[in-house]
Short mmCIF file of C-alpha atoms and ligand atoms in Angstrom, two decimals:
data_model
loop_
_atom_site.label_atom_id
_atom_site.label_comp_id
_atom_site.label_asym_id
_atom_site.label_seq_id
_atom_site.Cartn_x
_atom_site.Cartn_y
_atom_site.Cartn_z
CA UNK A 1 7.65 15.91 18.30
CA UNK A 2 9.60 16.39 15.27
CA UNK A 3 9.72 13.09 12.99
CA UNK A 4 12.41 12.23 9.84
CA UNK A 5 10.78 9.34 8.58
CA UNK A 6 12.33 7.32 5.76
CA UNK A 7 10.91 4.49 3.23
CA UNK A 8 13.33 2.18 1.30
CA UNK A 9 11.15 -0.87 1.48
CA UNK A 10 10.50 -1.65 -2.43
CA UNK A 11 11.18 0.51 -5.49
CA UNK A 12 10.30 4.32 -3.52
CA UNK A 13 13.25 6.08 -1.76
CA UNK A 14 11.11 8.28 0.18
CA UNK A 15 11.81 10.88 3.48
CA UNK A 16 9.59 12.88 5.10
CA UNK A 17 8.93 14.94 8.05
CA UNK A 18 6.08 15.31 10.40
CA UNK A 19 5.04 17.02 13.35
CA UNK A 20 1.95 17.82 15.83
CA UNK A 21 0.58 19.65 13.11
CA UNK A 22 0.83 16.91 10.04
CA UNK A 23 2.84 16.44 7.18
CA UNK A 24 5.44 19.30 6.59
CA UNK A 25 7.24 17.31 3.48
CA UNK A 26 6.53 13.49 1.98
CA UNK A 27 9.52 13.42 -1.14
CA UNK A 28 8.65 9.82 -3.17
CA UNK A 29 11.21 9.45 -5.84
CA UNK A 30 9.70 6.07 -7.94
CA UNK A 31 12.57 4.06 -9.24
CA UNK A 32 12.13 4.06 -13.29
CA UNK A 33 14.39 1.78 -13.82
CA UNK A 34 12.34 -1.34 -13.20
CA UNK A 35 10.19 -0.57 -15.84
CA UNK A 36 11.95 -1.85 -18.51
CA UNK A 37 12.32 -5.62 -16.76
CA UNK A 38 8.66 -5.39 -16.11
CA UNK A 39 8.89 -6.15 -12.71
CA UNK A 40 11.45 -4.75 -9.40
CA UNK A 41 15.03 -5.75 -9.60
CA UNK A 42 15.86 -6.19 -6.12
CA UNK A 43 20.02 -5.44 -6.27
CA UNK A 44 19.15 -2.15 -8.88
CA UNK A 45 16.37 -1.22 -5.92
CA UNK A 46 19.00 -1.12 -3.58
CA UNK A 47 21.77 0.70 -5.17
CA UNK A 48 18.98 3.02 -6.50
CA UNK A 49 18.04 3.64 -2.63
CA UNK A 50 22.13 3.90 -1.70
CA UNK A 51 22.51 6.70 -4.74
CA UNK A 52 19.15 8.64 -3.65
CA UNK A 53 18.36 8.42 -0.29
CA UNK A 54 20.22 10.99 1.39
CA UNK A 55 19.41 13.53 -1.54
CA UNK A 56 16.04 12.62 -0.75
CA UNK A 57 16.46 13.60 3.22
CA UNK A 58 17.46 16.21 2.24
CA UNK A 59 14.82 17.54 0.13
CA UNK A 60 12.12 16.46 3.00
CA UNK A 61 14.63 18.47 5.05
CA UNK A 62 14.34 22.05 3.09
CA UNK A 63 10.70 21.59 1.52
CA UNK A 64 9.86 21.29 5.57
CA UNK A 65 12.03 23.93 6.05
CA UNK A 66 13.59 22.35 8.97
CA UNK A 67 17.82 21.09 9.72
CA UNK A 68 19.26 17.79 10.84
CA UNK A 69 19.17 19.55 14.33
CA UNK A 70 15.57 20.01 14.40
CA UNK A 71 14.83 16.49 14.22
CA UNK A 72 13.55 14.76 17.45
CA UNK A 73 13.46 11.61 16.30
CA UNK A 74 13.75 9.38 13.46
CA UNK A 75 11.40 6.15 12.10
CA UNK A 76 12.46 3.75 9.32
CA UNK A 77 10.14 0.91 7.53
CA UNK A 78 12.22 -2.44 9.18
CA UNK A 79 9.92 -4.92 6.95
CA UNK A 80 8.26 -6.37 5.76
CA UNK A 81 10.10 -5.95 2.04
CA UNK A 82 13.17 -6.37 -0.02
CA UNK A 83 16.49 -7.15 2.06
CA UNK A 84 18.59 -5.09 0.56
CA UNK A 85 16.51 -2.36 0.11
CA UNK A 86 15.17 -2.18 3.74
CA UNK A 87 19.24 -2.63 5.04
CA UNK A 88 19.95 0.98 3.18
CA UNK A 89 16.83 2.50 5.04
CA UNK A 90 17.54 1.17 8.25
CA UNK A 91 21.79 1.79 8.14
CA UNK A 92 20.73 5.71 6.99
CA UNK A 93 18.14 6.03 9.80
CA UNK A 94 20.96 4.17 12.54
CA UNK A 95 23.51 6.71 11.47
CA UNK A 96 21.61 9.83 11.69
CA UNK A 97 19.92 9.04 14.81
CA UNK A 98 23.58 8.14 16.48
CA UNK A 99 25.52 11.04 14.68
CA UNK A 100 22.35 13.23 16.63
CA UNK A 101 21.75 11.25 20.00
CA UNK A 102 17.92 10.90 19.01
CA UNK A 103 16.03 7.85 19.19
CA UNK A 104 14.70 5.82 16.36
CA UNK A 105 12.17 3.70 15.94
CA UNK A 106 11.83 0.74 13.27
CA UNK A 107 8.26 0.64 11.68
CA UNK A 108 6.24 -2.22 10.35
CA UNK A 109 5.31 -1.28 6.60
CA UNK A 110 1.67 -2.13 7.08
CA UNK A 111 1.05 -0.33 9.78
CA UNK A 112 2.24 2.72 7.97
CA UNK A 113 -0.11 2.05 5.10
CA UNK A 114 -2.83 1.80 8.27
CA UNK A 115 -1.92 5.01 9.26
CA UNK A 116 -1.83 7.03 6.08
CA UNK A 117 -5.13 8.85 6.31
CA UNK A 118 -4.21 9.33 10.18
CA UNK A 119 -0.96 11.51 8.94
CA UNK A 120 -3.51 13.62 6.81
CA UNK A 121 -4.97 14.60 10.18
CA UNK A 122 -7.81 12.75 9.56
CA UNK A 123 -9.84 11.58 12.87
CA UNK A 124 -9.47 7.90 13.13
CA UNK A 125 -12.62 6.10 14.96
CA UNK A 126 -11.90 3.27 17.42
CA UNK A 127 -12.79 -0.07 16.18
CA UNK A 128 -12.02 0.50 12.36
CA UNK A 129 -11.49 -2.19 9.84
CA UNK A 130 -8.78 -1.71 7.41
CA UNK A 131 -8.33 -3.26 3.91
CA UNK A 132 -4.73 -3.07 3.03
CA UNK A 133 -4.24 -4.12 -0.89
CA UNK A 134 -0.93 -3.29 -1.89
CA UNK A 135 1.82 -5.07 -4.39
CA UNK A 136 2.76 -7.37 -2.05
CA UNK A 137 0.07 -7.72 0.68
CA UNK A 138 -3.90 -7.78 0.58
CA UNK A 139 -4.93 -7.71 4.35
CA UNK A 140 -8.42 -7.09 6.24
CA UNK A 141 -7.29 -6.04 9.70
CA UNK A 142 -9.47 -4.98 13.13
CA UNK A 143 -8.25 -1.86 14.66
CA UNK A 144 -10.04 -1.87 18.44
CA UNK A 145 -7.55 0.69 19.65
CA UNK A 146 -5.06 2.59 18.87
CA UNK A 147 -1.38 0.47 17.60
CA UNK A 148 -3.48 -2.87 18.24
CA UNK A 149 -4.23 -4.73 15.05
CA UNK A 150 -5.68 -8.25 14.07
CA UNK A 151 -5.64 -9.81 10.48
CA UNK A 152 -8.78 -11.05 10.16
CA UNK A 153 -8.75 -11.65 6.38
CA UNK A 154 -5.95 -12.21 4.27
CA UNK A 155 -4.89 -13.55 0.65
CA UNK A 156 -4.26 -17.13 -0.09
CA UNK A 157 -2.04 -16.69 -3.18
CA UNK A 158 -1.49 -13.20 -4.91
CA UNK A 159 -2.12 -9.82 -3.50
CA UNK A 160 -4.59 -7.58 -5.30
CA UNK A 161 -1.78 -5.52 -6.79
CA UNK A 162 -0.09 -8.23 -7.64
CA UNK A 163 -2.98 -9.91 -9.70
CA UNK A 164 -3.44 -5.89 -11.53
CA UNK A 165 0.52 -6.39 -12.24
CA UNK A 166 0.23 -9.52 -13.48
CA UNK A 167 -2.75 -9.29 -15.84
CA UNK A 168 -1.37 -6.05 -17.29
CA UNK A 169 1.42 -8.25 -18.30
CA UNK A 170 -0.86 -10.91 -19.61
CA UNK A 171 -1.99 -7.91 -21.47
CA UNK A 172 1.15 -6.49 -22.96
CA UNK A 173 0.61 -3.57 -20.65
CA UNK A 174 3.50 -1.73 -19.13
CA UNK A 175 4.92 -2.02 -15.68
CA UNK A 176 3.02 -1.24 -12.79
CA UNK A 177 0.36 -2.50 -13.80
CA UNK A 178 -2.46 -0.94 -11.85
CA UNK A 179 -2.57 2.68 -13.52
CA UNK A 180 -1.79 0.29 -16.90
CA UNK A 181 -5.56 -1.59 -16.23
CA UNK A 182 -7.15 1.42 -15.10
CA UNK A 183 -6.03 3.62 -18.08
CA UNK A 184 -6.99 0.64 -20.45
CA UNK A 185 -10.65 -0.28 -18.62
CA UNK A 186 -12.20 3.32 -18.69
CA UNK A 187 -12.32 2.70 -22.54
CA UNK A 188 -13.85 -0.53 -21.57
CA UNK A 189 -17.28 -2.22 -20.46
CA UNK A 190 -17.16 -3.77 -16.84
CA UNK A 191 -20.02 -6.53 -17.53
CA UNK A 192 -18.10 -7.62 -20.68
CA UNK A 193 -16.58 -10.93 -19.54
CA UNK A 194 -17.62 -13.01 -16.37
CA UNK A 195 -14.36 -12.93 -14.96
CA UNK A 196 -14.61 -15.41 -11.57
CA UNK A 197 -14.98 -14.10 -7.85
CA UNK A 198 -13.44 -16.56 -5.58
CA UNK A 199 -14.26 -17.38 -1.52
CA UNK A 200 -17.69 -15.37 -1.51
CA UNK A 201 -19.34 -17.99 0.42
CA UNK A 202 -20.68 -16.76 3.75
CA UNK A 203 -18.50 -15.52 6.95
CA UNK A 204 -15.33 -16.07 4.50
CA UNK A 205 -12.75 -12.90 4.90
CA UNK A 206 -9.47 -14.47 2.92
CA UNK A 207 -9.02 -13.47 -0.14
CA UNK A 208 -7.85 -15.59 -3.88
CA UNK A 209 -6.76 -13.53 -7.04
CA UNK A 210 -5.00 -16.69 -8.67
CA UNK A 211 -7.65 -18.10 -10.22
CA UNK A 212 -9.11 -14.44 -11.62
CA UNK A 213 -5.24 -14.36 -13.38
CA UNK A 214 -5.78 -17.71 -14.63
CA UNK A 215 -9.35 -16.49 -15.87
CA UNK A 216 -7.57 -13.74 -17.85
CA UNK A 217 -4.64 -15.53 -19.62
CA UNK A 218 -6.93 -18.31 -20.60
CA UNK A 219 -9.05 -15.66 -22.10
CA UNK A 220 -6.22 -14.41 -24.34
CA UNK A 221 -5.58 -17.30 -25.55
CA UNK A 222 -8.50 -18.01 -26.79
CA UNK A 223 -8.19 -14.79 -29.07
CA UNK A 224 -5.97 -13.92 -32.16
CA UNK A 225 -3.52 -11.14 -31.93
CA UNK A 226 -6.21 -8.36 -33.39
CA UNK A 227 -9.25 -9.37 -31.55
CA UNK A 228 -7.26 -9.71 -28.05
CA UNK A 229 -5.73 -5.86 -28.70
CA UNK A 230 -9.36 -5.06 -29.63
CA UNK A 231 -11.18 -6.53 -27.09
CA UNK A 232 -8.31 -5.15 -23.95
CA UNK A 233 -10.29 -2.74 -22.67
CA UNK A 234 -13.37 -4.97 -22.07
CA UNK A 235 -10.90 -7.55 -20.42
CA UNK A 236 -9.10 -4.94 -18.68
CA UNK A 237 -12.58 -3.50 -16.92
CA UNK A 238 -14.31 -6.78 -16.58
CA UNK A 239 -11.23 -7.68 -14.71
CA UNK A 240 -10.87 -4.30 -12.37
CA UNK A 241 -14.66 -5.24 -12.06
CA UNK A 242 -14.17 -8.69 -10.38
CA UNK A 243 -11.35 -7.38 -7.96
CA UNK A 244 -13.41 -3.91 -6.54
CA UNK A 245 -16.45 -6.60 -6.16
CA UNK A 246 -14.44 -9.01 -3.90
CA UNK A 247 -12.99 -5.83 -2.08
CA UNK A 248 -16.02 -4.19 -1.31
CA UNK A 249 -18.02 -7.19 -0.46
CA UNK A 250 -15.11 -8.72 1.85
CA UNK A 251 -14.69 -5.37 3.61
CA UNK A 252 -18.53 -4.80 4.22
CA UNK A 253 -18.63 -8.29 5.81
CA UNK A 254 -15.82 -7.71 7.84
CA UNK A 255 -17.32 -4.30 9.31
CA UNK A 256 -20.62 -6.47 10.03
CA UNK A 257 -18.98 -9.55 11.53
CA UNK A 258 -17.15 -7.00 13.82
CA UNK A 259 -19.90 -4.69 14.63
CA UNK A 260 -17.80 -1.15 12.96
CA UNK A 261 -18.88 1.36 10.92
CA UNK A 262 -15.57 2.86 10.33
CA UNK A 263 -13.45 1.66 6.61
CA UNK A 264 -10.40 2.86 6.47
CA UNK A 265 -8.65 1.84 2.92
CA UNK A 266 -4.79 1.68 1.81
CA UNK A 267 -2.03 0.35 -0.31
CA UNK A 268 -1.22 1.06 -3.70
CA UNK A 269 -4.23 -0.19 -5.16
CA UNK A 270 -6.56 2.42 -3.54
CA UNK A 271 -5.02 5.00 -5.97
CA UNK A 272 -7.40 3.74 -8.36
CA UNK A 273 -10.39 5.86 -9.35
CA UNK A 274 -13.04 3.62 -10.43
CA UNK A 275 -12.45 1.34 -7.47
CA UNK A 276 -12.46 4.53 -5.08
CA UNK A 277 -16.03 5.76 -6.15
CA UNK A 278 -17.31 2.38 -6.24
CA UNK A 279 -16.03 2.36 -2.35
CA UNK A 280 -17.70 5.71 -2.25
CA UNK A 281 -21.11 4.33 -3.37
CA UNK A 282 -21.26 1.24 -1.03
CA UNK A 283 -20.19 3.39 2.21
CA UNK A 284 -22.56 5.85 1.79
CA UNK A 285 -25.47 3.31 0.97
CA UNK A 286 -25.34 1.93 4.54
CA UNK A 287 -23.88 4.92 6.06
CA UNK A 288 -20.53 3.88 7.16
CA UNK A 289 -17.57 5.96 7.51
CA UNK A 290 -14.49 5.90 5.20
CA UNK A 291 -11.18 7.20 5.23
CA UNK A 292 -9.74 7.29 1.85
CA UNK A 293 -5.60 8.49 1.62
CA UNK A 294 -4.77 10.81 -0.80
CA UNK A 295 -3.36 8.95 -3.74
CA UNK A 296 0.06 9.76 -3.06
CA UNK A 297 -0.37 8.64 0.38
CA UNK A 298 -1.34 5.09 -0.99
CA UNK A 299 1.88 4.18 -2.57
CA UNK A 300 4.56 3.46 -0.47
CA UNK A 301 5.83 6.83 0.87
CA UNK A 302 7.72 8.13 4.20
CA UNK A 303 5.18 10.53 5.60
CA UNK A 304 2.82 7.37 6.24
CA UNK A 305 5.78 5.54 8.44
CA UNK A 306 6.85 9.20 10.62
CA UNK A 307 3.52 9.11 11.82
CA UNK A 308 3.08 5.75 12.72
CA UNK A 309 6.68 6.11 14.10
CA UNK A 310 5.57 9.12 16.11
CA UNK A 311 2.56 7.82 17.46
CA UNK A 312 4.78 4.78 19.06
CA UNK A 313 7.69 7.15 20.18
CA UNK A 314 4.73 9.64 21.79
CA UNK A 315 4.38 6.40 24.30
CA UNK A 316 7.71 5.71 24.88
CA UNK A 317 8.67 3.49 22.24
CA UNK A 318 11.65 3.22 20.25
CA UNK A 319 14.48 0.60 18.74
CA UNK A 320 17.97 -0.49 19.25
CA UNK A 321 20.95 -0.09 17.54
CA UNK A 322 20.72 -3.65 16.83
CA UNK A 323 17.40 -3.87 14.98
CA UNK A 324 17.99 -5.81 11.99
CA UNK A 325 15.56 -5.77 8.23
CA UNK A 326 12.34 -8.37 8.93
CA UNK A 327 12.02 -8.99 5.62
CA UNK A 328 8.93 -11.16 6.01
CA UNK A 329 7.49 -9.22 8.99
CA UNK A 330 3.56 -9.64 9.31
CA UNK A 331 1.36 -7.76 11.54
O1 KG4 B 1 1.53 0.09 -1.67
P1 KG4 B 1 2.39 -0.03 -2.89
O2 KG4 B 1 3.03 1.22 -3.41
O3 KG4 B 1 3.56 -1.04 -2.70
C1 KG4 B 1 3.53 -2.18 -1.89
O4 KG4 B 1 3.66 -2.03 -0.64
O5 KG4 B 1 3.36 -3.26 -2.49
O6 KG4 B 1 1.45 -0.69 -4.02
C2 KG4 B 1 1.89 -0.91 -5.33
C3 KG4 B 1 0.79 -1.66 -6.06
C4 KG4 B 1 1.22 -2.18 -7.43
O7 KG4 B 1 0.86 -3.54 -7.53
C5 KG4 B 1 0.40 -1.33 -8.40
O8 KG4 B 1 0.06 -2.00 -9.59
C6 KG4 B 1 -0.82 -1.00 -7.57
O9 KG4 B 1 -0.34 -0.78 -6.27
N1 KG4 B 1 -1.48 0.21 -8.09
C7 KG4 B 1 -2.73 0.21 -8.62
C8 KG4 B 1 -2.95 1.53 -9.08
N2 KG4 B 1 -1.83 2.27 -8.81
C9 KG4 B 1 -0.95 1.45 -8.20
N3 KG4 B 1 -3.64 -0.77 -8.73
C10 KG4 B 1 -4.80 -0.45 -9.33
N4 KG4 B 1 -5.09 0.77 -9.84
C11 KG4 B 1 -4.19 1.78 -9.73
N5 KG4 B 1 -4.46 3.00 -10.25
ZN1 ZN B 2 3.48 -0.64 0.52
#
């Protein structure tokens, strides 16, 4: 089955198109113009997605070397994420799937981050845990079988990507923050600071990046203008420090508590390259599986909802006309 998917969730306009045998195109245009607010605008997001969207289908379109009349069927990203933005996905996806009699089939944005090494045609092992850390969501979640998922862990107050935005601010970093820190801590030494690591007591799979943000601006402060530009690498990799620790040791007590031996890691913050080896190391020290998505596949991007999409339609699933945007849609 043939699969436009499309992405309009946050600041990517992204199509794509998939089929039995994977990805055939995954076009991510990243909206600049955010950048210079330091943060995502949500009205510019939207008219950003209204200008670019169908240029973008239409890329995914001719890179997969496929027409609108080879598509089967269509899946858009319904939620969780920015009103206005998701409404321009969703509208697109309606018209295209009425203007061809195909069905659609809204998606739930973390399931498609789930699903991103799955698209890469990576075998995905029944139970798998799943740490989501994205911009707006830091998740542990039990797969037992296939489009079944539990949160078993979650974040109390900001979501790991979140926390890398927000200290890169603190910082005087640009905006996103995450490549920002990482760029900055690779100058840096890791052990420099003793940044805090928050809800490590036993059985505990929620997550706390507040107080680490807190730990960082008070930090600053405590520095004069020279010394704090000096001293932001050390800062910046003590910090990337605290939040791989938490992730790694949260995730390896989730895969004990639930008896798997299968990690599978997404959301924006997996691009990351220091916390990707250190993921690396800890898997292969006990032996456990892990699926790591390509980096592009981290960040939000359409290829990760058409497969999740497909894998619902393949069983008979799909929307109505009346689906409306969830912006605060959990899984
Ligand atoms: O999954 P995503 O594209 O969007 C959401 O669904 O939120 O994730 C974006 C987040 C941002 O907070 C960004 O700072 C973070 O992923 N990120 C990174 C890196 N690249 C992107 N965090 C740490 N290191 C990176 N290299
Ligand atoms: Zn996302």
């Amino acid at each position: 089955m043939l699969v436009l998917g499309i992405e309009t969730s946050c600041d990517e306009t992204s199509a794509a198109v998939v089929d039995e045998g994977g990805i055939l195109s995954n076009i991510i245009a990243t909206q600049q113009i955010h950048q210079k607010y330091g943060g995502v605008v949500p009205e510019f997001a939207s008219r950003a997605h209204m200008r670019q969207l169908l240029v973008i289908i239409e890329a995914a379109l001719q890179e997969a070397k496929k027409n609108l009349a080879d598509v089967q069927a269509l899946a858009v990203t319904y939620g969780p994420g920015l009103a206005g933005s998701l409404l321009v996905g969703l509208s697109v996806c309606k018209g295209i799937a009425l203007g061809l009699q195909k069905p659609f089939i809204g998606i739930n944005h973390l399931e498609g981050h789930i699903m991103a090494t799955a698209a890469k045609g990576e075998a995905v092992e029944y139970p798998f845990i799943c740490l989501v850390a994205s911009g707006g969501h830091t998740l542990l979640v039990y797969a037992e079988e296939p489009l079944q998922y539990k949160v078993i862990g979650r974040t109390l107050d900001d979501a790991a990507g979140e926390a890398f935005d927000k200290v890169a601010k603190i910082l005087g970093l640009g905006y996103p923050g995450g490549p920002q820190i990482e760029r900055a801590a690779a100058k840096g030494d890791a052990n420099a600071i003793a940044f805090p690591r928050a809800l490590m007591e036993n059985d505990n799979l929620d997550f706390s990046f507040s107080g680490l943000k807190t730990a960082v601006y008070y930090h600053v402060r405590t520095l004069d203008a020279n010394s704090a530009e000096q001293m932001t690498p050390d800062i910046a990799a003590s910090f990337q420090a605290a939040v791989i620790d938490v992730l790694i040791e949260k995730s390896l007590r989730a895969l004990e508590l639930f008896h798997c031996r299968h990690l599978v890691l997404a959301g924006g913050v997996m691009r990351n390259r220091t916390l990707r080896q250190a993921f690396q190391l800890a898997c292969s020290e006990k032996a456990l599986k892990l699926s790591l998505p390509d980096p592009e596949l981290c960040t939000d991007n359409a290829a990760m909802i058409a497969w999740a999409g497909r894998m619902r339609l393949l069983q008979g699933q799909s929307s109505s006309l009346s689906l409306d945007v969830a912006p605060n849609l959990t899984l």
